[in-house]
CSV table of C-alpha atoms in Angstrom, one decimal:
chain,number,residue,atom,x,y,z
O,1,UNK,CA,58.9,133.0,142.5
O,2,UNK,CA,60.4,131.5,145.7
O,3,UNK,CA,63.4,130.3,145.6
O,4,UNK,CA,63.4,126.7,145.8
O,5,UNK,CA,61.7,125.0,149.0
O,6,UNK,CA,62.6,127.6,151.2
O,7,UNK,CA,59.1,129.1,153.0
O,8,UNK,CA,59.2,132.5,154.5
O,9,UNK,CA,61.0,132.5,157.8
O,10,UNK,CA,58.9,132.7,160.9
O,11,UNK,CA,60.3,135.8,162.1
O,12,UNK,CA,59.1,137.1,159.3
O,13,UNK,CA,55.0,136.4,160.6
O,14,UNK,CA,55.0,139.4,162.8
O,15,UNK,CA,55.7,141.6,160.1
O,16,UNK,CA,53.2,140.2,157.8
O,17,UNK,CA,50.8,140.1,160.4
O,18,UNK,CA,51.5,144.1,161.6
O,19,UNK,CA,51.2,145.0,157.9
O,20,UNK,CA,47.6,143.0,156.7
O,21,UNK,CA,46.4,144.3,160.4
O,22,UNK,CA,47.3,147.8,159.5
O,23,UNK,CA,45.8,147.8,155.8
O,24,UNK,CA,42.7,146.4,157.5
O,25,UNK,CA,42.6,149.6,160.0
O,26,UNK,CA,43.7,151.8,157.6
O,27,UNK,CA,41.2,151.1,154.9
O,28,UNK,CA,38.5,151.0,157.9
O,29,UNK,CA,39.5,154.0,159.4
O,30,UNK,CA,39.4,156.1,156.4
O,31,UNK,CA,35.7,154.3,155.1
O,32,UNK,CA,34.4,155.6,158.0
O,33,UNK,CA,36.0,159.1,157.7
O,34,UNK,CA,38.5,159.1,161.1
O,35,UNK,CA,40.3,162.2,160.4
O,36,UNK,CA,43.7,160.1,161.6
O,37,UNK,CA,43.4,157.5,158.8
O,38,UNK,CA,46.1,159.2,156.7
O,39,UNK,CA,48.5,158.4,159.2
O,40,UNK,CA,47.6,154.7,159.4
O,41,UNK,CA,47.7,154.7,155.9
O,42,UNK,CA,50.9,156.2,156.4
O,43,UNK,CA,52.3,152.9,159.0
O,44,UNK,CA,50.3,150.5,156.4
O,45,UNK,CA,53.0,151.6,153.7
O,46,UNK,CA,55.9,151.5,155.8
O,47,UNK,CA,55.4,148.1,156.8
O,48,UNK,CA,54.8,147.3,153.2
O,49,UNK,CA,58.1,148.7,152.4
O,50,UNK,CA,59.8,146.7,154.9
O,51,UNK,CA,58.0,143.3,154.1
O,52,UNK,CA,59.1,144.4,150.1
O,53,UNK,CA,62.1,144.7,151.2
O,54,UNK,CA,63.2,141.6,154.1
O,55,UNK,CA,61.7,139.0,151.8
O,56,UNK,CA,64.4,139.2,148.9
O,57,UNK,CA,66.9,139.5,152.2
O,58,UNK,CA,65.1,137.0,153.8
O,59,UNK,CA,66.3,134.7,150.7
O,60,UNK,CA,62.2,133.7,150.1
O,61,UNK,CA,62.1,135.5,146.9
O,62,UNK,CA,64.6,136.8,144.1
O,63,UNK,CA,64.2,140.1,143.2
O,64,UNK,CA,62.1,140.4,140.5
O,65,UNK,CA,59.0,142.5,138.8
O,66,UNK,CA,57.1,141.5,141.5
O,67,UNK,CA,59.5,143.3,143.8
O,68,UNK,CA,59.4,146.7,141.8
O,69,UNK,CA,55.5,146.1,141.7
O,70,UNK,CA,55.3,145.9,145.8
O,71,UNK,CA,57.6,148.7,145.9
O,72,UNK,CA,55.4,150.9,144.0
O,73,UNK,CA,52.2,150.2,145.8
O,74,UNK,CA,54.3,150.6,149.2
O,75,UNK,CA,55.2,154.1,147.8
O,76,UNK,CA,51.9,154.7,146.6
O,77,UNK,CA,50.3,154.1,149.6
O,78,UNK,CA,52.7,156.4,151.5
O,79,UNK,CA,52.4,158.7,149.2
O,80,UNK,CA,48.7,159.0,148.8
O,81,UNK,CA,48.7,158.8,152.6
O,82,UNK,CA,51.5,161.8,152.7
O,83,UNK,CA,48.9,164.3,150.0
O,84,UNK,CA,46.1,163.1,152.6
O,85,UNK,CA,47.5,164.4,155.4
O,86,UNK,CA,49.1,167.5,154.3
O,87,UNK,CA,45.5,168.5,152.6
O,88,UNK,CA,43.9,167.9,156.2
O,89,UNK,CA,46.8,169.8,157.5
O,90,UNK,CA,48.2,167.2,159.6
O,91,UNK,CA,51.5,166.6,160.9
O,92,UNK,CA,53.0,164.2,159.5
């Protein structure tokens, strides 16, 4: 829930932009079998950690279920992406 009127601050848009663009590449890369999707997948949960984390610091949101919710599909994401690469026997 936001906390009153307050909008997400614009320096915030980068962030959010960096993470949907690398979800998008990620997902792609890894539909179409690019042996370095895992570590996209990888950058696609870090900067889903960090937008988890500015927007409660950011004072847009409390912290809430919501938060523990994105934190666990970050973690997932970096996780999965982590078991992908060291199965392929990349670096990561």
């Amino acid at each position: 829930m936001p906390s009153g009127d307050l909008g997400p601050a614009l320096w915030q848009l980068p962030i959010d932009l960096a993470a949907l663009v690398s979800i998008v590449v990620a997902v792609t890369a890894l539909w179409r079998g690019w042996r370095g999707s895992a570590r996209l997948g990888a950058l696609a949960g870090s900067f889903m950690a960090i937008e988890t984390t500015i927007c409660p610091l950011a004072g847009h949101t409390p912290v809430g279920w919501w938060t523990w919710t994105q934190a666990a599909l970050s973690l997932s994401v970096m996780g999965t992406s982590a078991f992908l690469m060291r199965r392929n026997g990349s670096r990561p």
